[in-house]
JSON list of C-alpha atoms and ligand atoms in Angstrom, two decimals:
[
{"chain": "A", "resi": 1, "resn": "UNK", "atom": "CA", "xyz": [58.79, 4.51, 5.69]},
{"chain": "A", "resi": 2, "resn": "UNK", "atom": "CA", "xyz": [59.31, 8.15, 4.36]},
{"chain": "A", "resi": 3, "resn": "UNK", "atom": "CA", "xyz": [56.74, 10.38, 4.98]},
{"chain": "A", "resi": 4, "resn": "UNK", "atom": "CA", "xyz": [55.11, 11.63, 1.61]},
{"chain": "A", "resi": 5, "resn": "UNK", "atom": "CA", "xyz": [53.40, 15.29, 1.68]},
{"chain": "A", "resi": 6, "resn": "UNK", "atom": "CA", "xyz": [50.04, 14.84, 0.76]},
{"chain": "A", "resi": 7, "resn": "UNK", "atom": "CA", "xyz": [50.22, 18.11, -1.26]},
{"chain": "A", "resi": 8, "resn": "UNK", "atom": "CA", "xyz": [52.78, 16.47, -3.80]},
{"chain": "A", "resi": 9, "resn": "UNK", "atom": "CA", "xyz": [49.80, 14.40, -4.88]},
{"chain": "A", "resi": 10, "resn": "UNK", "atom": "CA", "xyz": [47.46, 16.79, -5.15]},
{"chain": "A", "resi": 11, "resn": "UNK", "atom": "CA", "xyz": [49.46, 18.61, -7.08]},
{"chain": "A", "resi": 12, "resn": "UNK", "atom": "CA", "xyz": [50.07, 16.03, -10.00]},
{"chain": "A", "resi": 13, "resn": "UNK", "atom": "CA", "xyz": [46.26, 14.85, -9.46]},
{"chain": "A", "resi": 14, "resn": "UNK", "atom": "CA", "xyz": [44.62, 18.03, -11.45]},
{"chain": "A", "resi": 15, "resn": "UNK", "atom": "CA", "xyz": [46.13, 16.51, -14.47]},
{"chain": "A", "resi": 16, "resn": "UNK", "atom": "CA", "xyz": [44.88, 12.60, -13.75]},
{"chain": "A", "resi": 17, "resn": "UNK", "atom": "CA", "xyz": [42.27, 10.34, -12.11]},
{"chain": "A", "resi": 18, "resn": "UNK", "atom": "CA", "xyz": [43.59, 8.76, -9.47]},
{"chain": "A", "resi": 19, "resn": "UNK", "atom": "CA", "xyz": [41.59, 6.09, -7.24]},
{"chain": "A", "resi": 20, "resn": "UNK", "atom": "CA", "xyz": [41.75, 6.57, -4.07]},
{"chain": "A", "resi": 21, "resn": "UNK", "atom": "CA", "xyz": [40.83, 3.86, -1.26]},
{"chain": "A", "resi": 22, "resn": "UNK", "atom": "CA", "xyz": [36.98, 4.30, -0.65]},
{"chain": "A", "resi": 23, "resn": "UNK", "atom": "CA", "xyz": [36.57, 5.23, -5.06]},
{"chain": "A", "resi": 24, "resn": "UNK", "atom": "CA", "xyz": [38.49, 1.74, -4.93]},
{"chain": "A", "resi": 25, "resn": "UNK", "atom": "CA", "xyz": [36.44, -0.08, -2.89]},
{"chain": "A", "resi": 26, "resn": "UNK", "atom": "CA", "xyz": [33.37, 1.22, -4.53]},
{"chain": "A", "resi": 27, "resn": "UNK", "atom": "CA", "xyz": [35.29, -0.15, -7.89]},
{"chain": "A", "resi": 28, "resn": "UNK", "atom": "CA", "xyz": [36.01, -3.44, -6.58]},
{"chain": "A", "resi": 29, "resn": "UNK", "atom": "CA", "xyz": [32.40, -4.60, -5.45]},
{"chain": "A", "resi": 30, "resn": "UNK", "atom": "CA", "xyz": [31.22, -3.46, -8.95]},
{"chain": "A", "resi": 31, "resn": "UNK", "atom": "CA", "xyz": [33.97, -5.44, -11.06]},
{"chain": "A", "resi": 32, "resn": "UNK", "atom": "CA", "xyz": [35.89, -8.16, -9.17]},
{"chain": "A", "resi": 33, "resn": "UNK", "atom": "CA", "xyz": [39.04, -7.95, -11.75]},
{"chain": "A", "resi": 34, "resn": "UNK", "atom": "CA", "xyz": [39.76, -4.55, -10.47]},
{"chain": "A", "resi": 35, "resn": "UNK", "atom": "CA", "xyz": [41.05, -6.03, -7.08]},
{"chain": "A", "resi": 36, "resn": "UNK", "atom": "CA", "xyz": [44.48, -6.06, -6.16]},
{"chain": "A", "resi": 37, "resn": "UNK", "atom": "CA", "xyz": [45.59, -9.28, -4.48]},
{"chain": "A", "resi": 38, "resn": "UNK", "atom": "CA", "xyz": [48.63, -10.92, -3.21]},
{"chain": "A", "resi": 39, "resn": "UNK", "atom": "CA", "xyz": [51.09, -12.21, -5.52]},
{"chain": "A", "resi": 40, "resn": "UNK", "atom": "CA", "xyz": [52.28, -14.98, -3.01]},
{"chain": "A", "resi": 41, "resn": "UNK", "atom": "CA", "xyz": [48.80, -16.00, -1.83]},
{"chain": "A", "resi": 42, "resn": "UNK", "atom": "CA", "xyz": [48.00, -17.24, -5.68]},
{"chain": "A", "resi": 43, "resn": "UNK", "atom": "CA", "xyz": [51.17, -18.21, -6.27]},
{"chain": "A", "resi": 44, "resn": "UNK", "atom": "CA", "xyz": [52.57, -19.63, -2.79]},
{"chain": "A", "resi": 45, "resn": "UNK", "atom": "CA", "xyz": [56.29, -20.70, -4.73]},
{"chain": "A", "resi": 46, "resn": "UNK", "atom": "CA", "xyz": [56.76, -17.42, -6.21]},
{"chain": "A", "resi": 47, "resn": "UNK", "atom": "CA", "xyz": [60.26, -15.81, -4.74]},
{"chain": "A", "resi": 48, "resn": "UNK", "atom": "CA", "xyz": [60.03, -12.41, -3.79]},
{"chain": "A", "resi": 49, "resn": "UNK", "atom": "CA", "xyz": [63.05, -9.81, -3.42]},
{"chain": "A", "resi": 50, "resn": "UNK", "atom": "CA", "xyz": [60.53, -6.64, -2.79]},
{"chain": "A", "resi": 51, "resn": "UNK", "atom": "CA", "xyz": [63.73, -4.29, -3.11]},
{"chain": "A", "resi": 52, "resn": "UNK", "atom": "CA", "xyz": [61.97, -0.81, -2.15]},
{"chain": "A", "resi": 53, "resn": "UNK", "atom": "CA", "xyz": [60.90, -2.55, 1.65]},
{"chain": "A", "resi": 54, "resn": "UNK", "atom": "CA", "xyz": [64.60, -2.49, 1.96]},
{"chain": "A", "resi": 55, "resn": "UNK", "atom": "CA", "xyz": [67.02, 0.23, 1.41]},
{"chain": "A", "resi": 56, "resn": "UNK", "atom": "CA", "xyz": [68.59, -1.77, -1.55]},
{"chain": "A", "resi": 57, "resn": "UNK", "atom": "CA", "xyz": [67.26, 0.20, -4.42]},
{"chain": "A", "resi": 58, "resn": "UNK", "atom": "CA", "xyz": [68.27, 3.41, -6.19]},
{"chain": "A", "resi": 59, "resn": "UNK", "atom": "CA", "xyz": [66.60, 5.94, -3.68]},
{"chain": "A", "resi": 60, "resn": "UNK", "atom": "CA", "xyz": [68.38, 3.81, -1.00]},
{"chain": "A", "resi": 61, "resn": "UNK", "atom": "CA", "xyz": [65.27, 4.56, 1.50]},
{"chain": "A", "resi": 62, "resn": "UNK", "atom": "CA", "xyz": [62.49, 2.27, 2.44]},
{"chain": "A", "resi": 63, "resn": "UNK", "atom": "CA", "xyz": [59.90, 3.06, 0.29]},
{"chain": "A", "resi": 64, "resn": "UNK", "atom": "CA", "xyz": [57.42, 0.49, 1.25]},
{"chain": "A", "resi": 65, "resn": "UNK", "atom": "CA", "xyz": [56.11, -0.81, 4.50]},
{"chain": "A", "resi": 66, "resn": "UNK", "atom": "CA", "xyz": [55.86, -4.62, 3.63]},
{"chain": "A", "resi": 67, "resn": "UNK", "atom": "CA", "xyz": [57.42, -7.02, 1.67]},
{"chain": "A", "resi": 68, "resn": "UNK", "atom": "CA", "xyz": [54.74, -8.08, -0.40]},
{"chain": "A", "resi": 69, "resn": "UNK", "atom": "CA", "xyz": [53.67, -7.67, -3.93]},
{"chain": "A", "resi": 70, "resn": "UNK", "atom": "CA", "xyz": [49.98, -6.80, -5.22]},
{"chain": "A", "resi": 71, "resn": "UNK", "atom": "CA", "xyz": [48.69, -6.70, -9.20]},
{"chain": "A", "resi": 72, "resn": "UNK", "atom": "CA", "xyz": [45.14, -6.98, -10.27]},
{"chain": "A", "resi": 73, "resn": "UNK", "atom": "CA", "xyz": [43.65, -10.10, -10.23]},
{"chain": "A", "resi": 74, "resn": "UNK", "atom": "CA", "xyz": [43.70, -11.35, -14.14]},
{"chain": "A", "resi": 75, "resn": "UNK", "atom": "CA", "xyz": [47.69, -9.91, -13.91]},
{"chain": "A", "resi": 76, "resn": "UNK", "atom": "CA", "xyz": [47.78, -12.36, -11.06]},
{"chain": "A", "resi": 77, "resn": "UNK", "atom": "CA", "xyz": [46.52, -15.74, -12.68]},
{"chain": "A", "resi": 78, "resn": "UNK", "atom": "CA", "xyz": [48.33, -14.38, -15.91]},
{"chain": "A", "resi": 79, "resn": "UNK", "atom": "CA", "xyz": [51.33, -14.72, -13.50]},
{"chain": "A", "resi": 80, "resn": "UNK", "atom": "CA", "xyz": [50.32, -18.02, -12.31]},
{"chain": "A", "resi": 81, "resn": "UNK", "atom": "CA", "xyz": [50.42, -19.21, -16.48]},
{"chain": "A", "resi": 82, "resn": "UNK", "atom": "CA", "xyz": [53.95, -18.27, -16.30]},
{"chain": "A", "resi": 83, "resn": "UNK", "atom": "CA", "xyz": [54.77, -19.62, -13.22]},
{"chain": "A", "resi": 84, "resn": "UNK", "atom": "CA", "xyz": [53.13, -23.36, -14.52]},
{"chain": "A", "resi": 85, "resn": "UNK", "atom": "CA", "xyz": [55.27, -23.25, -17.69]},
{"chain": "A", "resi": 86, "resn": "UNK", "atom": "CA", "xyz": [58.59, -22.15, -16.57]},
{"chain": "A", "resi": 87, "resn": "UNK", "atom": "CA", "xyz": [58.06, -24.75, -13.50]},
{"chain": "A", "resi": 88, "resn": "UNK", "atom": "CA", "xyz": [58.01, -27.81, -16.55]},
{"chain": "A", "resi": 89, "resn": "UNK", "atom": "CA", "xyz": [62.35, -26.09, -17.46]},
{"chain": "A", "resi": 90, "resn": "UNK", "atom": "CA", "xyz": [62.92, -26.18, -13.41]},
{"chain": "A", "resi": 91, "resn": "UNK", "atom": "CA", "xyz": [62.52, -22.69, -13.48]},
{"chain": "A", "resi": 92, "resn": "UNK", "atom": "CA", "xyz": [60.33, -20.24, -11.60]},
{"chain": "A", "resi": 93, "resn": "UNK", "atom": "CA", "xyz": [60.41, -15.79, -11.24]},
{"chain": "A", "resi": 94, "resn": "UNK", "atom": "CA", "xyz": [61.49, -13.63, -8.40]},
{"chain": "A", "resi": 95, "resn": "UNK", "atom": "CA", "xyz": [59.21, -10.80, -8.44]},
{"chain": "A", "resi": 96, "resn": "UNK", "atom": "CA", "xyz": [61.10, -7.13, -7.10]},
{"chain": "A", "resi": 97, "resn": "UNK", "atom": "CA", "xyz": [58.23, -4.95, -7.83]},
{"chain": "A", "resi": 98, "resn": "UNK", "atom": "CA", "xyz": [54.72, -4.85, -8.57]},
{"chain": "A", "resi": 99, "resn": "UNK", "atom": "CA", "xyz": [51.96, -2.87, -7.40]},
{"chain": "A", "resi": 100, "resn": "UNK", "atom": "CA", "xyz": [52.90, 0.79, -6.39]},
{"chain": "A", "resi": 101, "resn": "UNK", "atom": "CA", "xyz": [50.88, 3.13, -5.09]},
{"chain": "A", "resi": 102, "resn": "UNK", "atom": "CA", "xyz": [50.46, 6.31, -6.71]},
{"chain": "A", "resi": 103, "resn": "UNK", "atom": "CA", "xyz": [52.29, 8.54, -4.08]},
{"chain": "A", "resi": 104, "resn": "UNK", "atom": "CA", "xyz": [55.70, 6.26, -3.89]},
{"chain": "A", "resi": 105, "resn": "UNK", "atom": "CA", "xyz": [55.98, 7.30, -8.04]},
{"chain": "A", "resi": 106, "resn": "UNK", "atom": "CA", "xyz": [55.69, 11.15, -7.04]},
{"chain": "A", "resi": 107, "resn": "UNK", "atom": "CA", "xyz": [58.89, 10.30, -4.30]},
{"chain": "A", "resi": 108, "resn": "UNK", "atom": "CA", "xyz": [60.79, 8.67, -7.05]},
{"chain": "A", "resi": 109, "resn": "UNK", "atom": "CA", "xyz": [60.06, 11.53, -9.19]},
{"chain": "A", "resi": 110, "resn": "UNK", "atom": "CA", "xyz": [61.07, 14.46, -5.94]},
{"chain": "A", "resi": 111, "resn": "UNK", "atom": "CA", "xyz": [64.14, 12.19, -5.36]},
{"chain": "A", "resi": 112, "resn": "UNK", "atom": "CA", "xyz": [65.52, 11.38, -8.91]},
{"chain": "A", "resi": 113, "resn": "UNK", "atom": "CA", "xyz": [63.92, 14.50, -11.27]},
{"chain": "A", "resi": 114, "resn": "UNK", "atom": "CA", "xyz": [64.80, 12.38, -14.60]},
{"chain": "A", "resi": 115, "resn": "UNK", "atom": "CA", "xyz": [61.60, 11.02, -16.17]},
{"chain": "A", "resi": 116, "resn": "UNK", "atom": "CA", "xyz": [64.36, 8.77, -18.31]},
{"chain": "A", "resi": 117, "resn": "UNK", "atom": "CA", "xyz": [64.68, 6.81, -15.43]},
{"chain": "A", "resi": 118, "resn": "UNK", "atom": "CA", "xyz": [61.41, 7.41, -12.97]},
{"chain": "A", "resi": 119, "resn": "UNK", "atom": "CA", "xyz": [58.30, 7.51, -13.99]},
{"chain": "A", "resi": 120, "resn": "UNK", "atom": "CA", "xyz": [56.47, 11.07, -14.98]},
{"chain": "A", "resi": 121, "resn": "UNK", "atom": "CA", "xyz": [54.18, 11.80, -12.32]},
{"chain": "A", "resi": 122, "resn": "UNK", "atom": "CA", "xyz": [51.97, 13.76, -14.78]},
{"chain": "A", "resi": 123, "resn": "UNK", "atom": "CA", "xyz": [51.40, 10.69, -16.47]},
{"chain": "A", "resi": 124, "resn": "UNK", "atom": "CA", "xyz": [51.59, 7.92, -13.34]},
{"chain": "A", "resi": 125, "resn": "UNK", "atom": "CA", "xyz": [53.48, 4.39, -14.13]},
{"chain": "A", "resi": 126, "resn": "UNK", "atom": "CA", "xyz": [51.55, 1.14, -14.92]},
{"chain": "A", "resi": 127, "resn": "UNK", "atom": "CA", "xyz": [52.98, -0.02, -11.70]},
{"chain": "A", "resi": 128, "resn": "UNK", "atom": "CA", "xyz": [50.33, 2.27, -10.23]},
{"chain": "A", "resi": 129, "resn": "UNK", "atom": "CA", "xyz": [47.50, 0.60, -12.25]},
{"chain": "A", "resi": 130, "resn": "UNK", "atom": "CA", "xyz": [48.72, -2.83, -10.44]},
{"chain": "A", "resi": 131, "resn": "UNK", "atom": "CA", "xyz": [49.39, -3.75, -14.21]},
{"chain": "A", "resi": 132, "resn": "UNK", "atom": "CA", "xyz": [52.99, -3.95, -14.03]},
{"chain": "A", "resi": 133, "resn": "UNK", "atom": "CA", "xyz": [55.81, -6.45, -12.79]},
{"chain": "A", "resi": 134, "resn": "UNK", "atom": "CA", "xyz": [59.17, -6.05, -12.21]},
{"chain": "A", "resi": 135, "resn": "UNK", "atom": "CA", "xyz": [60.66, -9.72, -12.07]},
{"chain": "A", "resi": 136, "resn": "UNK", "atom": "CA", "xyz": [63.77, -12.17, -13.24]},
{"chain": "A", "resi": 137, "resn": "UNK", "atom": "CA", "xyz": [63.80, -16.19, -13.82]},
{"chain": "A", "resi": 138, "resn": "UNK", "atom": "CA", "xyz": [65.65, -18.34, -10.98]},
{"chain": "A", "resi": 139, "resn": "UNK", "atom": "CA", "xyz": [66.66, -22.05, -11.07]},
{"chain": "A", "resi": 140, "resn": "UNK", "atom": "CA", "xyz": [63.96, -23.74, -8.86]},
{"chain": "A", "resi": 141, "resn": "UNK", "atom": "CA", "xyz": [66.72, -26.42, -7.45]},
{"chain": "A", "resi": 142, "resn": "UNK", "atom": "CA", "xyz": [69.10, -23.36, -6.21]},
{"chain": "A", "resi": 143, "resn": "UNK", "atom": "CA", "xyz": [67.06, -20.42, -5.73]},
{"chain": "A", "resi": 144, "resn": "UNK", "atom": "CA", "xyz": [69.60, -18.72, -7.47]},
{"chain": "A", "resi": 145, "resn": "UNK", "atom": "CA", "xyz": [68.69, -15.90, -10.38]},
{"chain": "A", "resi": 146, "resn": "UNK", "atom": "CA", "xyz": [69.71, -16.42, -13.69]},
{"chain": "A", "resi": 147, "resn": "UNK", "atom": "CA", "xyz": [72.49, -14.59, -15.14]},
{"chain": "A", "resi": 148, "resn": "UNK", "atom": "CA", "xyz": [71.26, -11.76, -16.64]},
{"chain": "A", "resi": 149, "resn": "UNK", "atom": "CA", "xyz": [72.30, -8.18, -18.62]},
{"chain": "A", "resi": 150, "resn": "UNK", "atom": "CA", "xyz": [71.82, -6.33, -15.26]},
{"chain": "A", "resi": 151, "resn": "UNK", "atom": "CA", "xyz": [70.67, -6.58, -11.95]},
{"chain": "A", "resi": 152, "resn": "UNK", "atom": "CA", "xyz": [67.09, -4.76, -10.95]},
{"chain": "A", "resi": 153, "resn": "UNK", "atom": "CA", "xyz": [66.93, -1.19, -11.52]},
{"chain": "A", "resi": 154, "resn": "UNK", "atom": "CA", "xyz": [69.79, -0.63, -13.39]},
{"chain": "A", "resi": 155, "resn": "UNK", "atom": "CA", "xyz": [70.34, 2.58, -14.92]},
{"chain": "A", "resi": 156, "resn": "UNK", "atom": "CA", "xyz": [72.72, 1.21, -17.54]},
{"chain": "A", "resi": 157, "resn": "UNK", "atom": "CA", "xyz": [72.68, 1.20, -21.14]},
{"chain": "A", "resi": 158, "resn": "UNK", "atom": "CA", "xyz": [72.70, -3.04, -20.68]},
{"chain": "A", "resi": 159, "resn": "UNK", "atom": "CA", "xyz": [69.54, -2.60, -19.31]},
{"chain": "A", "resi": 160, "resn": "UNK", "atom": "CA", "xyz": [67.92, -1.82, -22.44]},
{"chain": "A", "resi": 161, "resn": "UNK", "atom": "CA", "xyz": [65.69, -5.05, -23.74]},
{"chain": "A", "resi": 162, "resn": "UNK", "atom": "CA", "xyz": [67.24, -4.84, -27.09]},
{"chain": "A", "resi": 163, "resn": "UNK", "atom": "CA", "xyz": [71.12, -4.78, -25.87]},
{"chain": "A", "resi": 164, "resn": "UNK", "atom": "CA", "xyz": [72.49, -6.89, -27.35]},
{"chain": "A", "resi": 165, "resn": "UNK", "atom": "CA", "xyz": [76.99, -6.85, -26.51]},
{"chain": "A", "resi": 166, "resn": "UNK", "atom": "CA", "xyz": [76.41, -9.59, -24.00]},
{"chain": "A", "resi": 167, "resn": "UNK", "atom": "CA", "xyz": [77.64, -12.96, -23.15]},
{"chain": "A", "resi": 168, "resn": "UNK", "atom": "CA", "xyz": [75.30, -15.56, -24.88]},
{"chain": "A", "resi": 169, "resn": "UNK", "atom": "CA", "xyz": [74.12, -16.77, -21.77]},
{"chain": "A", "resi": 170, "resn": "UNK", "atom": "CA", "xyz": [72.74, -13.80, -20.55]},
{"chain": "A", "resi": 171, "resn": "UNK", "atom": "CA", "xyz": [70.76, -13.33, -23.81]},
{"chain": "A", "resi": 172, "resn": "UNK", "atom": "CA", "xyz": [69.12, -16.51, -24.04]},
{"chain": "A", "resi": 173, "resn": "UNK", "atom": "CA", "xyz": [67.94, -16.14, -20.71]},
{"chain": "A", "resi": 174, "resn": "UNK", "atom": "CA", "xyz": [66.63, -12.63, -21.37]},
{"chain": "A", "resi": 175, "resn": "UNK", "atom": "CA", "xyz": [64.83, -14.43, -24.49]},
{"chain": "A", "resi": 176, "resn": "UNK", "atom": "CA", "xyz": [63.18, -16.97, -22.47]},
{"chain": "A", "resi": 177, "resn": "UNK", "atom": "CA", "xyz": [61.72, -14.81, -20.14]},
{"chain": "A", "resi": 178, "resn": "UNK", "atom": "CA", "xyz": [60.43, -12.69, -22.65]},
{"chain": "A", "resi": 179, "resn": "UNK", "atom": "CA", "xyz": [59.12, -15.43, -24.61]},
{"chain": "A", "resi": 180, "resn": "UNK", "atom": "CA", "xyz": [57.35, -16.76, -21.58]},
{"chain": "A", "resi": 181, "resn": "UNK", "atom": "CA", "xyz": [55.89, -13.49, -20.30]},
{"chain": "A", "resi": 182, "resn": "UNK", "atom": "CA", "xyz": [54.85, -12.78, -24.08]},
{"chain": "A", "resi": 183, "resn": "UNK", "atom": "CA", "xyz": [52.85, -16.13, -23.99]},
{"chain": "A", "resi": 184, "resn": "UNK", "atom": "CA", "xyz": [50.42, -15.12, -21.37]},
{"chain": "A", "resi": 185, "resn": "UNK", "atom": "CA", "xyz": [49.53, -11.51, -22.30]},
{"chain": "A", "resi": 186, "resn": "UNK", "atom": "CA", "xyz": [52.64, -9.50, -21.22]},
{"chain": "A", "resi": 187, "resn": "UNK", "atom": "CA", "xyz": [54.56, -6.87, -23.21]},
{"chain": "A", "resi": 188, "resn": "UNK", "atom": "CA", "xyz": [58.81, -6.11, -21.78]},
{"chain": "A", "resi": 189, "resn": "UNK", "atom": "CA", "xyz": [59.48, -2.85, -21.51]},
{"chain": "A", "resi": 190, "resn": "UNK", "atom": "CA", "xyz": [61.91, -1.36, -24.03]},
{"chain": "A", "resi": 191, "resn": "UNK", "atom": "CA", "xyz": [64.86, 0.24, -22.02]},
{"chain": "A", "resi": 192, "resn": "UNK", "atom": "CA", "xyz": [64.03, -2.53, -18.35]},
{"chain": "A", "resi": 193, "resn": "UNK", "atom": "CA", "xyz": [64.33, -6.32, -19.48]},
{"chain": "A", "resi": 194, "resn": "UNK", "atom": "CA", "xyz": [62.87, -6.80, -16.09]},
{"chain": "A", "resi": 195, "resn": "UNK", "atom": "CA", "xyz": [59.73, -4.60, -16.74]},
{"chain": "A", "resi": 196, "resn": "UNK", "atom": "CA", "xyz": [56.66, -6.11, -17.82]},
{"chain": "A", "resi": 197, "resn": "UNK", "atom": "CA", "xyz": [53.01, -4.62, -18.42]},
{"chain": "A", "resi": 198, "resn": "UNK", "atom": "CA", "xyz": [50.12, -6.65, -18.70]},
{"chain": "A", "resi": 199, "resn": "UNK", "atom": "CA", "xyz": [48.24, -5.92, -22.15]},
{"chain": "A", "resi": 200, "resn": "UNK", "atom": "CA", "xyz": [44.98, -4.35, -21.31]},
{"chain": "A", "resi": 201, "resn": "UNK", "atom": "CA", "xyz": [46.74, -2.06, -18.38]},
{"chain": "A", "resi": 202, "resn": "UNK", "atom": "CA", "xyz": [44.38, 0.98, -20.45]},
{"chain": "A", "resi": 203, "resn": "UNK", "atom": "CA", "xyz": [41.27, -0.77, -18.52]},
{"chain": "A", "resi": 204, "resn": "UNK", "atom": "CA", "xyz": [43.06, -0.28, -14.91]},
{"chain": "A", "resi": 205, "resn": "UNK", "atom": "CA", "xyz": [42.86, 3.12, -13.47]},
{"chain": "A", "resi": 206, "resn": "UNK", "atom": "CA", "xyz": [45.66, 4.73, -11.50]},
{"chain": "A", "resi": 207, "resn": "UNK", "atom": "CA", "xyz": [46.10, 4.15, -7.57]},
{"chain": "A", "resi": 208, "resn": "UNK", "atom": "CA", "xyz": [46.37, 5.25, -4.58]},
{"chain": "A", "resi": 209, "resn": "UNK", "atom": "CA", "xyz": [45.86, 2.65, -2.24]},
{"chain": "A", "resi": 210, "resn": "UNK", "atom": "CA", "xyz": [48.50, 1.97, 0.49]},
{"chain": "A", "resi": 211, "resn": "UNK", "atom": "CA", "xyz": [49.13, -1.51, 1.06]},
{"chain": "A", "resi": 212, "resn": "UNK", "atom": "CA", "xyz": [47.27, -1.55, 4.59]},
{"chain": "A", "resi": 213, "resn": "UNK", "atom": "CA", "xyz": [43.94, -0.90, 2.85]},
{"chain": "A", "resi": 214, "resn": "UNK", "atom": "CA", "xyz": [44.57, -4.13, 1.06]},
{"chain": "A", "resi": 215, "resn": "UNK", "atom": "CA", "xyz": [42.52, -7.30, 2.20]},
{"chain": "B", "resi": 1, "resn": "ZN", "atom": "ZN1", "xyz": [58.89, -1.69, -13.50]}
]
């Protein structure tokens, strides 16, 4: 786990308003949808390939401590919808991302510089709202990930959702996981096909809450 400066954060925070763990706590015993829960505990089949716990991801560090994926509760059973329907094809979604705390977005930022391609820290990512996955579709019978434009985090031009020089394959599948996440209240991303926000994300304040202060 890198060590983040705390000044960094303070820095970008004079131009947002960040939550920060006891502001959250105070948040969650006053409205119950603000909590961030565990993917996997409402959603025990969900596959998850939490890419920046590892080193294989763009900044090639560990950015996380745990494998485990968070998002606010209603982005949660939202999930589960999608989970249900795609389980009636013999399908089902790997998750790579989901909840990020505020600070990891402000080492993407240090480490890459582009906002093209990292989020702005002046602004903060809808990852750091807990509104925001980062997922594919895999065939329930093999585990195995449906072919798609790109893998996770690519910085290619195939990545966009809208590319469209591909084998057929890989478009139909892009389709039907955008048609899917669409159904239960979630937008793709324009330049990730593997980025989703949940619709409402304006209600969810930005966060920084490391994943040990999450129960
Ligand atoms: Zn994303």
């Amino acid at each position: 786990m890198l060590f983040i400066p705390r000044s960094f954060g303070q820095y970008f925070s004079k131009y947002l308003n960040i939550v920060k763990i006891s502001a959250y706590y105070r948040e969650i015993q006053a409205d119950s949808n603000k909590k961030l829960v565990e993917i996997k505990k409402y959603i025990p089949g969900i596959v998850l390939d939490i890419r920046y716990a590892t080193t294989n991801n763009f900044t090639h560090r560990q950015m996380y401590p745990q494998a485990k994926a968070f998002a606010r509760l209603p982005v949660v059973l939202a999930l589960k919808q999608v989970e249900n329907d795609l389980a009636k094809k013999g399908l089902g979604l790997k998750i790579y991302d989901a909840y990020r705390p505020y600070l990891v977005t402000v080492r993407f930022y240090q480490l890459v510089k582009d906002t093209n391609f990292v989020a702005d820290p002046r602004k903060g990512s809808k990852h750091n709202r807990g509104c925001a996955v980062d997922l594919s579709l895999i065939n329930l019978k093999t585990g195995k990930e449906l072919d798609m434009p790109t893998g996770f985090d690519s910085f290619s031009k195939k990545a966009a959702a809208a590319y469209s020089n591909l084998p057929k394959q890989e478009i139909d599948n892009r389709a039907l996981l955008k048609k899917v996440m669409e159904a239960h209240s979630f937008k793709q991303l324009k330049t990730e096909w593997w980025h989703f926000d949940f619709n409402g994300w304006k209600n969810y304040e930005l966060l920084d809450v490391p994943f040990s202060a999450i129960n």
